[in-house]
Amino acid sequence: MSPTNRTVVVTGIGATTPLGGDAASTWEGLIAGKSGVKPLEQDWAADQAVRIAAPVAVEPTEVIPRPQARRLDRSAQFALIAAQEAWKDAGFEAKAGEDPNVDPDRLGAVVASGIGGVTTLLDQYDVLKEKGVRRVSPHTVPMLMPNGPSANVGLLVGARAGVHTPVSACASGAEAIGYAIEMIRTGRADVVVAGGTEAAIHPLPIAAFGNMMAMSKNNDDPQGASRPYDVARDGFVLGEGAGVIVLESAEHAAKRGARVYAEAVGQGISADAHDIVQPEPEGRGISQALQNLLDRNDLDPAEIVHVNAHATSTPAGDIAELKALRKVFGDDADHMAVSATKSMTGHLLGGAGGVETVATVLALYHRVAPPTINVENLDPEAEANADVIRGEARKLPVEGRIAALNDSFGFGGHNVVLAFRSV
Amino acid sequence: MAATQEEIVAGLADIVNEIAGIPVEDVQLDKSFTDDLDVDSLSMVEVVVAAEERFDVKIPDEDVKNLKTVGDATDYILKHQG
């Protein structure tokens, strides 16, 4: 292959999510159809219209030493935990340079979040108001900057080829992985640590999303609240956590004998130019992203057997995505088993693309796709357009090459579709 | 009542332990904040603010650069505490 169109593979995975403190426990929860949603029991939650969320299963301060944790926004803590796991999982023993198998000048990091260090920003404003200027933490700026998680992951692994932070709301994590694929494909790097993270369970974002009518107010049934494709869906449930993968040129991975989870085939990107928050109801922008994916990559719709959908459990968005899949793939959509894993993890905003890429890659690797839970009455428009996996995990074909997609869309009209393939 | 030298060192040891995770017994008069105790320039600002509050003393920014060791800080606090 030419040096500007190199094959890219996934060699490491890591996560910390509402279902578990690592990728293995997260995957176990997804396949078992577990919900990570809980009632919010903090004092501030009493006044909120939305009193449910999906917090991480393992508090980051149980993993990261306190002196380090107090200088990191919660979103950066999640990113570091997931990146550390992915880095080790890829078989690297130390940071680049110290581990002779990776050259720091050929290593990148691309980790994104939708909102950045929002809890740091708001907490330090509280400190300013209550205790005065002198008490504002000198670590505030590196903690709140949206490139903080990516920069900290870059420091962790010793990345010198470039550290980036694409921001596109809930598509941020997927856009980060797409950017990383391009860095390797075009020859800028041999290895890139990439993913998404978010930590926004705080009264202000919850009040704000709640007032947009974007979130479920099904406070009486936390575990049943996130119900993509169900007729009674009434909005998303806010989740938190991170998903990070190690991407590598196939050549670099082969040279060091790395285990390969899947090929990262490529990305399709578009923008709606329709509305700042509403999805285009027929999924025109999503269709364009899917078409771009097919036009720009070596991918045959016949091999796609699974889609990890964006499906956040909002009335309009869930259906627009399925219409786009049907429009672009036609009859091939019949053999694409669709999972909405946000039914279990909640919506991790900028972290979603990272965690759902981990789920998509593991689905190909284990050849089993997680279910969508809480679908009691499937929306007829979903049924007409797609094969939604409900209730229980479904086995994928055991023979031959299979491919899967991970969709992510963000406020602002950002559409990112990633494709992976079994090896 | 003004703190004694011993009380100030113990107080600084608590603060450095909280901020940098250094064991309290390692925080001694001859130790340099940056070279021995993992306190970088941003964390030094935190140490100063915590010490100001604990010992009722004002440490202006221009004086902070002279506080290289735990002994320097202890002497400064002994001299300036309220």
Coordinates of C-alpha atoms in Angstrom, one line a residue:
Chain A
M1 CA 0.0 0.0 0.0
S2 CA 1.2 3.5 -0.7
P3 CA 2.6 5.4 2.3
T4 CA -0.4 7.8 2.3
N5 CA -3.0 5.1 2.4
R6 CA -1.8 2.7 5.1
T7 CA -3.9 0.0 6.8
V8 CA -4.8 0.9 10.4
V9 CA -5.6 -1.6 13.1
V10 CA -6.8 -1.6 16.7
T11 CA -4.3 -3.2 19.1
G12 CA -5.4 -2.0 22.6
I13 CA -8.6 -1.1 24.3
G14 CA -9.5 0.6 27.6
A15 CA -12.6 2.0 29.3
T16 CA -14.1 3.2 32.5
T17 CA -17.9 3.4 32.3
P18 CA -21.1 3.2 34.3
L19 CA -20.9 -0.6 33.7
G20 CA -17.4 -1.2 34.9
G21 CA -13.9 0.2 35.7
D22 CA -12.3 -1.4 32.7
A23 CA -13.1 -2.7 29.2
A24 CA -13.7 -6.3 30.3
S25 CA -16.2 -5.5 32.9
T26 CA -17.9 -2.9 30.6
W27 CA -18.2 -5.6 27.9
E28 CA -19.5 -8.1 30.4
G29 CA -22.2 -5.6 31.4
L30 CA -23.1 -4.8 27.8
I31 CA -23.5 -8.4 26.8
A32 CA -25.6 -9.2 30.0
G33 CA -27.9 -6.2 29.2
K34 CA -27.2 -4.4 32.5
S35 CA -28.2 -0.8 33.1
G36 CA -25.7 1.6 34.7
V37 CA -28.4 4.3 35.4
K38 CA -29.1 5.3 39.1
P39 CA -31.1 7.8 41.0
L40 CA -29.1 11.0 41.8
E41 CA -28.9 11.1 45.5
Q42 CA -26.8 14.3 46.0
D43 CA -28.5 17.2 47.8
W44 CA -28.5 19.4 44.7
A45 CA -30.6 16.8 42.8
A46 CA -33.7 17.4 44.9
D47 CA -34.6 20.6 42.9
Q48 CA -33.9 19.1 39.5
A49 CA -36.5 17.9 37.0
V50 CA -34.1 15.2 36.0
R51 CA -32.9 13.1 39.0
I52 CA -31.2 10.2 37.3
A53 CA -27.8 9.6 35.7
A54 CA -25.3 6.9 34.9
P55 CA -22.1 7.6 37.0
V56 CA -19.0 5.5 36.6
A57 CA -19.0 2.2 38.4
V58 CA -15.5 2.8 39.9
E59 CA -14.6 6.2 41.3
P60 CA -11.4 7.4 39.6
T61 CA -9.9 8.4 42.9
E62 CA -9.8 4.7 43.8
V63 CA -7.4 4.2 40.9
I64 CA -5.4 7.4 40.6
P65 CA -3.2 8.6 43.6
R66 CA -4.7 11.6 45.3
P67 CA -1.9 14.1 44.6
Q68 CA -2.2 13.4 40.9
A69 CA -6.0 13.2 41.0
R70 CA -6.4 16.7 42.6
R71 CA -4.6 18.3 39.6
L72 CA -6.9 16.6 37.0
D73 CA -10.4 17.3 36.0
R74 CA -12.7 14.3 36.4
S75 CA -12.8 14.0 32.6
A76 CA -9.0 13.8 32.4
Q77 CA -9.0 11.2 35.3
F78 CA -11.3 9.0 33.2
A79 CA -9.2 9.5 30.1
L80 CA -6.0 8.6 31.9
I81 CA -7.5 5.4 33.4
A82 CA -8.8 4.2 30.0
A83 CA -5.6 5.2 28.2
Q84 CA -3.4 3.4 30.8
E85 CA -5.5 0.3 30.3
A86 CA -5.4 0.5 26.5
W87 CA -1.6 1.2 26.4
K88 CA -0.9 -1.9 28.6
D89 CA -3.4 -3.9 26.6
A90 CA -1.6 -3.1 23.4
G91 CA 1.5 -4.7 24.9
F92 CA 3.5 -1.6 25.7
E93 CA 5.4 -1.8 29.0
A94 CA 6.4 1.8 29.5
K95 CA 6.1 5.2 27.8
A96 CA 7.4 5.7 24.2
G97 CA 11.1 5.7 24.0
E98 CA 11.5 3.8 27.3
D99 CA 9.6 1.0 25.6
P100 CA 11.8 0.4 22.5
N101 CA 8.8 -0.8 20.5
V102 CA 7.4 2.7 20.0
D103 CA 9.2 5.9 18.8
P104 CA 7.8 9.0 20.6
D105 CA 8.2 11.0 17.5
R106 CA 5.9 8.6 15.7
L107 CA 3.3 8.4 18.5
G108 CA 0.2 10.7 18.7
A109 CA -2.7 11.2 21.1
V110 CA -6.2 12.3 20.2
V111 CA -8.7 12.3 23.0
A112 CA -11.8 14.5 23.0
S113 CA -14.5 15.6 25.2
G114 CA -17.7 17.4 24.4
I115 CA -17.7 20.0 27.1
G116 CA -14.2 20.0 28.7
G117 CA -13.4 20.5 32.3
V118 CA -16.9 21.8 33.2
T119 CA -16.9 20.6 36.8
T120 CA -13.6 22.2 37.5
L121 CA -14.8 25.5 35.9
L122 CA -18.0 25.6 37.9
D123 CA -16.4 24.3 41.2
Q124 CA -13.6 26.9 41.0
Y125 CA -16.2 29.6 40.3
D126 CA -17.9 28.5 43.5
V127 CA -14.5 28.8 45.4
L128 CA -14.0 32.3 43.9
K129 CA -17.5 33.5 45.1
E130 CA -17.4 31.8 48.5
K131 CA -13.7 32.1 49.5
G132 CA -12.2 34.8 47.3
V133 CA -9.6 35.2 44.6
R134 CA -6.6 33.9 46.5
R135 CA -8.2 30.5 47.0
V136 CA -8.8 29.7 43.3
S137 CA -6.7 26.7 42.4
P138 CA -3.5 27.5 40.4
H139 CA -4.3 24.2 38.5
T140 CA -7.6 25.5 37.2
V141 CA -6.6 26.4 33.7
P142 CA -4.9 23.1 32.8
M143 CA -7.8 21.3 34.4
L144 CA -10.6 23.1 32.6
M145 CA -9.1 23.4 29.1
P146 CA -10.8 21.0 26.7
N147 CA -7.5 19.7 25.4
G148 CA -6.5 18.7 29.0
P149 CA -7.5 15.0 28.7
S150 CA -5.6 14.6 25.4
A151 CA -2.6 16.5 26.7
N152 CA -2.5 14.3 29.9
V153 CA -2.8 11.1 27.8
G154 CA 0.0 12.4 25.6
L155 CA 2.2 13.0 28.6
L156 CA 1.4 9.5 30.0
V157 CA 2.5 7.7 26.8
G158 CA 5.1 10.3 25.6
A159 CA 3.4 11.3 22.4
R160 CA 5.4 13.7 20.2
A161 CA 3.9 13.3 16.8
G162 CA 0.9 15.5 17.7
V163 CA -1.7 15.8 20.4
H164 CA -5.2 16.9 19.2
T165 CA -8.7 17.5 20.5
P166 CA -11.5 17.8 18.0
V167 CA -14.6 19.1 19.6
S168 CA -18.0 18.4 18.1
A169 CA -20.3 17.8 21.1
C170 CA -21.5 14.2 21.2
A171 CA -19.6 13.3 18.1
S172 CA -16.3 14.4 19.7
G173 CA -15.0 10.9 20.7
A174 CA -15.7 9.4 17.3
E175 CA -14.2 12.4 15.6
A176 CA -11.0 11.9 17.7
I177 CA -10.8 8.3 16.6
G178 CA -11.4 9.2 13.0
Y179 CA -8.7 11.9 13.2
A180 CA -6.3 9.3 14.7
I181 CA -7.0 6.9 11.8
E182 CA -6.1 9.6 9.3
M183 CA -2.9 10.4 11.2
I184 CA -1.7 6.9 10.7
R185 CA -3.2 6.3 7.3
T186 CA -1.5 9.4 5.9
G187 CA 1.9 8.6 7.5
R188 CA 2.0 11.3 10.3
A189 CA 2.2 8.6 13.0
D190 CA 2.6 4.9 13.5
V191 CA 0.7 4.6 16.7
V192 CA -2.1 6.9 18.1
V193 CA -3.9 6.7 21.4
A194 CA -7.5 7.9 20.8
G195 CA -10.9 8.1 22.3
G196 CA -13.4 10.2 24.2
T197 CA -14.2 11.2 27.7
E198 CA -16.8 13.2 29.6
A199 CA -17.6 14.1 33.2
A200 CA -20.6 16.4 33.3
I201 CA -22.8 15.0 36.1
H202 CA -23.2 18.3 37.8
P203 CA -26.3 20.4 38.6
L204 CA -25.7 23.0 35.8
P205 CA -25.4 20.7 32.8
I206 CA -28.3 18.6 34.1
A207 CA -30.5 21.7 34.6
A208 CA -29.5 23.0 31.1
F209 CA -30.0 19.7 29.2
G210 CA -33.2 19.2 31.2
N211 CA -34.6 22.6 30.2
M212 CA -33.8 21.8 26.6
M213 CA -36.3 18.9 27.0
A214 CA -33.4 16.6 25.8
M215 CA -33.3 14.3 28.9
S216 CA -35.5 11.6 30.2
K217 CA -37.5 12.6 33.3
N218 CA -38.4 9.0 34.0
N219 CA -37.1 9.4 37.6
D220 CA -39.3 6.7 39.0
D221 CA -37.7 4.0 36.8
P222 CA -33.9 4.8 36.5
Q223 CA -32.9 1.5 34.8
G224 CA -35.8 1.8 32.3
A225 CA -35.3 5.4 31.5
S226 CA -32.9 5.1 28.6
R227 CA -35.0 3.3 26.0
P228 CA -33.9 3.9 22.4
Y229 CA -36.5 2.8 19.8
D230 CA -39.2 2.3 22.4
V231 CA -42.4 4.2 21.7
A232 CA -42.2 5.7 25.3
R233 CA -38.7 7.1 25.0
D234 CA -38.5 10.6 26.3
G235 CA -34.9 11.7 26.1
F236 CA -31.4 10.6 27.0
V237 CA -29.9 9.8 30.4
L238 CA -26.6 11.5 31.1
G239 CA -23.6 9.1 31.6
E240 CA -20.0 9.7 32.3
G241 CA -16.7 7.8 31.6
A242 CA -14.2 7.3 28.9
G243 CA -13.3 4.8 26.1
V244 CA -9.8 4.8 24.6
I245 CA -8.2 2.6 22.0
V246 CA -4.7 2.2 20.6
L247 CA -4.6 2.5 16.8
E248 CA -1.5 1.4 14.9
S249 CA -0.4 0.9 11.3
A250 CA -0.8 -2.7 10.4
E251 CA 2.8 -2.9 9.5
H252 CA 4.0 -1.5 12.9
A253 CA 1.7 -3.9 14.7
A254 CA 2.9 -6.9 12.7
K255 CA 6.6 -6.0 13.2
R256 CA 6.2 -6.1 17.0
G257 CA 3.9 -9.1 16.9
A258 CA 0.9 -7.2 18.5
R259 CA -2.5 -8.8 19.0
V260 CA -5.0 -7.2 16.6
Y261 CA -8.6 -6.7 17.6
A262 CA -9.9 -5.3 14.3
E263 CA -9.0 -3.2 11.3
A264 CA -10.0 0.4 11.6
V265 CA -11.3 0.8 8.0
G266 CA -12.0 4.5 8.1
Q267 CA -14.6 7.3 8.7
G268 CA -17.4 9.1 7.0
I269 CA -18.1 12.7 8.0
S270 CA -20.7 15.3 7.2
A271 CA -22.6 18.3 8.7
D272 CA -26.3 18.9 8.6
A273 CA -26.5 22.6 8.0
H274 CA -30.0 22.3 9.4
D275 CA -30.4 23.4 13.0
I276 CA -28.1 24.0 16.0
V277 CA -29.6 21.1 18.0
Q278 CA -32.5 19.4 16.1
P279 CA -31.5 16.5 13.9
E280 CA -32.5 16.7 10.3
P281 CA -35.7 14.5 10.5
E282 CA -35.0 12.4 7.4
G283 CA -31.3 11.9 8.3
R284 CA -30.0 13.6 5.2
G285 CA -26.7 14.6 6.9
I286 CA -26.3 11.1 8.3
S287 CA -26.9 9.6 4.9
Q288 CA -24.2 11.8 3.5
A289 CA -21.7 10.7 6.2
L290 CA -22.6 7.0 5.4
Q291 CA -22.2 7.6 1.7
N292 CA -18.8 9.3 2.3
L293 CA -17.7 6.3 4.3
L294 CA -18.5 4.0 1.4
D295 CA -17.0 6.3 -1.2
R296 CA -13.7 7.0 0.5
N297 CA -12.9 3.6 2.0
D298 CA -12.5 0.0 0.9
L299 CA -15.8 -1.2 2.5
D300 CA -18.6 -3.3 1.0
P301 CA -22.1 -2.9 2.5
A302 CA -22.5 -6.7 2.1
E303 CA -19.9 -7.3 4.9
I304 CA -21.5 -4.9 7.4
V305 CA -23.3 -7.1 10.0
H306 CA -23.6 -4.8 12.9
V307 CA -24.2 -1.1 13.7
N308 CA -23.6 0.5 17.1
A309 CA -26.1 3.2 16.7
H310 CA -25.9 6.8 18.1
A311 CA -29.5 6.3 19.3
T312 CA -29.7 8.4 22.5
S313 CA -33.4 7.7 23.3
T314 CA -34.7 10.9 21.9
P315 CA -38.0 10.8 19.9
A316 CA -36.6 12.4 16.6
G317 CA -32.9 11.4 16.6
D318 CA -33.3 7.6 16.9
I319 CA -35.5 7.3 13.9
A320 CA -33.6 9.7 11.6
E321 CA -30.5 7.5 12.0
L322 CA -32.3 4.3 11.0
K323 CA -33.9 6.0 8.0
A324 CA -30.5 7.0 6.8
L325 CA -29.1 3.5 7.2
R326 CA -32.0 2.2 5.1
K327 CA -31.7 4.9 2.5
V328 CA -28.0 4.4 2.0
F329 CA -27.8 0.6 2.3
G330 CA -31.2 -0.5 1.0
D331 CA -31.7 -4.2 1.4
D332 CA -28.2 -4.6 2.9
A333 CA -29.6 -2.9 6.0
D334 CA -31.6 -6.1 6.6
H335 CA -28.4 -7.9 7.7
M336 CA -27.1 -5.1 10.0
A337 CA -28.0 -5.9 13.6
V338 CA -28.5 -2.6 15.3
S339 CA -27.5 -2.0 19.0
A340 CA -28.2 1.1 21.1
T341 CA -25.8 0.6 23.9
K342 CA -26.8 4.0 25.4
S343 CA -29.8 2.0 26.7
M344 CA -27.3 0.6 29.3
T345 CA -24.5 3.2 29.6
G346 CA -26.6 6.3 29.3
H347 CA -25.2 9.0 27.0
L348 CA -21.6 9.9 27.6
L349 CA -21.6 12.9 25.3
G350 CA -18.0 13.3 24.1
G351 CA -17.1 10.0 25.7
A352 CA -19.8 8.1 23.7
G353 CA -17.7 7.7 20.6
G354 CA -14.9 6.3 22.6
V355 CA -16.9 3.8 24.7
E356 CA -19.0 2.7 21.7
T357 CA -15.9 2.2 19.6
V358 CA -14.6 -0.1 22.3
A359 CA -18.0 -2.0 22.2
T360 CA -18.0 -2.1 18.3
V361 CA -14.4 -3.5 18.2
L362 CA -15.2 -6.1 20.9
A363 CA -18.4 -7.1 19.1
L364 CA -16.3 -7.9 16.0
Y365 CA -13.5 -9.6 18.0
H366 CA -15.9 -11.8 20.0
R367 CA -18.5 -12.0 17.2
V368 CA -21.4 -11.1 19.4
A369 CA -23.3 -7.8 19.5
P370 CA -24.8 -6.3 22.7
P371 CA -28.5 -5.8 22.9
T372 CA -30.7 -2.7 23.2
I373 CA -32.4 -2.9 26.5
N374 CA -35.8 -1.5 27.6
V375 CA -37.5 -1.9 24.2
E376 CA -41.0 -3.0 25.3
N377 CA -42.8 -1.5 22.4
L378 CA -40.7 -1.1 19.4
D379 CA -41.4 2.1 17.5
P380 CA -43.0 1.0 14.1
E381 CA -40.7 3.4 12.3
A382 CA -37.7 1.7 13.8
E383 CA -39.1 -1.7 12.9
A384 CA -39.7 -0.6 9.3
N385 CA -36.2 0.5 8.8
A386 CA -33.8 -1.7 10.8
D387 CA -33.2 -5.0 12.6
V388 CA -32.9 -3.8 16.2
I389 CA -31.3 -6.3 18.6
R390 CA -33.7 -6.3 21.6
G391 CA -33.3 -7.8 25.1
E392 CA -30.4 -10.2 24.6
A393 CA -27.1 -10.1 22.9
R394 CA -26.9 -11.7 19.5
K395 CA -24.3 -13.8 17.9
L396 CA -22.7 -12.5 14.7
P397 CA -21.6 -14.7 11.8
V398 CA -18.7 -16.9 13.0
E399 CA -17.1 -17.3 9.6
G400 CA -15.6 -14.9 7.2
R401 CA -14.8 -11.2 7.2
I402 CA -17.4 -9.1 9.0
A403 CA -17.6 -5.3 9.5
A404 CA -19.4 -3.0 11.9
L405 CA -20.2 0.7 12.1
N406 CA -20.2 3.1 15.1
D407 CA -22.3 6.2 14.5
S408 CA -22.0 9.4 16.5
F409 CA -23.8 12.7 16.0
G410 CA -23.5 15.9 17.9
F411 CA -25.3 19.2 18.6
G412 CA -24.3 21.5 15.9
G413 CA -25.2 19.0 13.2
H414 CA -21.9 17.0 13.3
N415 CA -22.1 13.4 11.8
V416 CA -19.3 10.9 12.2
V417 CA -19.4 7.3 11.2
L418 CA -16.5 4.9 11.9
A419 CA -16.1 1.5 10.3
F420 CA -14.2 -1.5 11.6
R421 CA -13.6 -5.0 10.2
S422 CA -12.7 -8.3 11.7
V423 CA -9.2 -9.6 10.9
Chain B
M1 CA -1.1 32.2 70.1
A2 CA 1.9 32.1 67.7
A3 CA 3.0 28.7 66.5
T4 CA 6.4 27.3 67.4
Q5 CA 8.9 26.2 64.9
E6 CA 8.0 22.6 65.6
E7 CA 4.3 23.3 65.0
I8 CA 5.0 25.1 61.8
V9 CA 7.1 22.2 60.4
A10 CA 4.4 19.8 61.3
G11 CA 1.8 22.0 59.7
L12 CA 3.8 22.3 56.5
A13 CA 4.3 18.6 56.5
D14 CA 0.5 18.1 56.6
I15 CA 0.1 20.6 53.7
V16 CA 2.8 19.0 51.6
N17 CA 1.4 15.6 52.3
E18 CA -2.0 16.7 51.1
I19 CA -0.8 18.4 48.0
A20 CA 2.2 16.3 46.8
G21 CA 1.6 13.0 48.6
I22 CA 5.0 13.1 50.3
P23 CA 5.1 11.3 53.7
V24 CA 5.0 13.8 56.6
E25 CA 8.2 12.4 58.1
D26 CA 10.1 13.4 54.9
V27 CA 9.2 17.0 55.3
Q28 CA 12.2 18.5 57.2
L29 CA 13.8 21.9 57.5
D30 CA 16.6 21.2 55.0
K31 CA 14.3 19.8 52.3
S32 CA 13.8 21.8 49.1
F33 CA 10.2 22.0 48.0
T34 CA 11.0 21.5 44.3
D35 CA 14.0 19.3 44.4
D36 CA 13.1 17.0 47.3
L37 CA 9.3 17.2 47.8
D38 CA 7.8 17.1 44.3
V39 CA 6.2 20.5 44.8
D40 CA 6.3 22.3 41.4
S41 CA 5.6 26.0 40.8
L42 CA 1.8 25.6 40.6
S43 CA 1.7 23.4 43.7
M44 CA 3.9 25.8 45.6
V45 CA 1.1 28.4 45.1
E46 CA -1.2 25.9 46.8
V47 CA 1.3 25.3 49.6
V48 CA 1.6 29.0 50.2
V49 CA -2.2 29.7 50.3
A50 CA -2.7 26.7 52.7
A51 CA 0.1 28.0 54.9
E52 CA -1.3 31.5 54.9
E53 CA -4.6 30.2 56.1
R54 CA -3.2 27.8 58.7
F55 CA -0.7 30.2 60.3
D56 CA -2.6 33.5 59.8
V57 CA 0.2 35.1 57.8
K58 CA 0.4 36.9 54.4
I59 CA 3.1 35.7 52.0
P60 CA 3.2 38.1 49.0
D61 CA 4.0 36.6 45.6
E62 CA 7.4 38.4 45.5
D63 CA 8.5 36.6 48.7
V64 CA 7.4 33.2 47.6
K65 CA 10.5 32.8 45.3
N66 CA 12.8 33.1 48.3
L67 CA 11.1 30.1 50.1
K68 CA 13.2 27.4 48.6
T69 CA 13.3 25.0 51.6
V70 CA 11.0 24.0 54.4
G71 CA 13.4 25.9 56.7
D72 CA 13.0 29.1 54.6
A73 CA 9.2 28.9 54.9
T74 CA 9.3 28.1 58.6
D75 CA 11.5 31.1 59.3
Y76 CA 9.3 33.4 57.2
I77 CA 6.2 32.2 59.0
L78 CA 7.8 32.5 62.5
K79 CA 8.8 36.1 61.7
H80 CA 5.5 37.2 60.0
Q81 CA 2.7 35.3 61.8
G82 CA -0.1 37.3 63.3

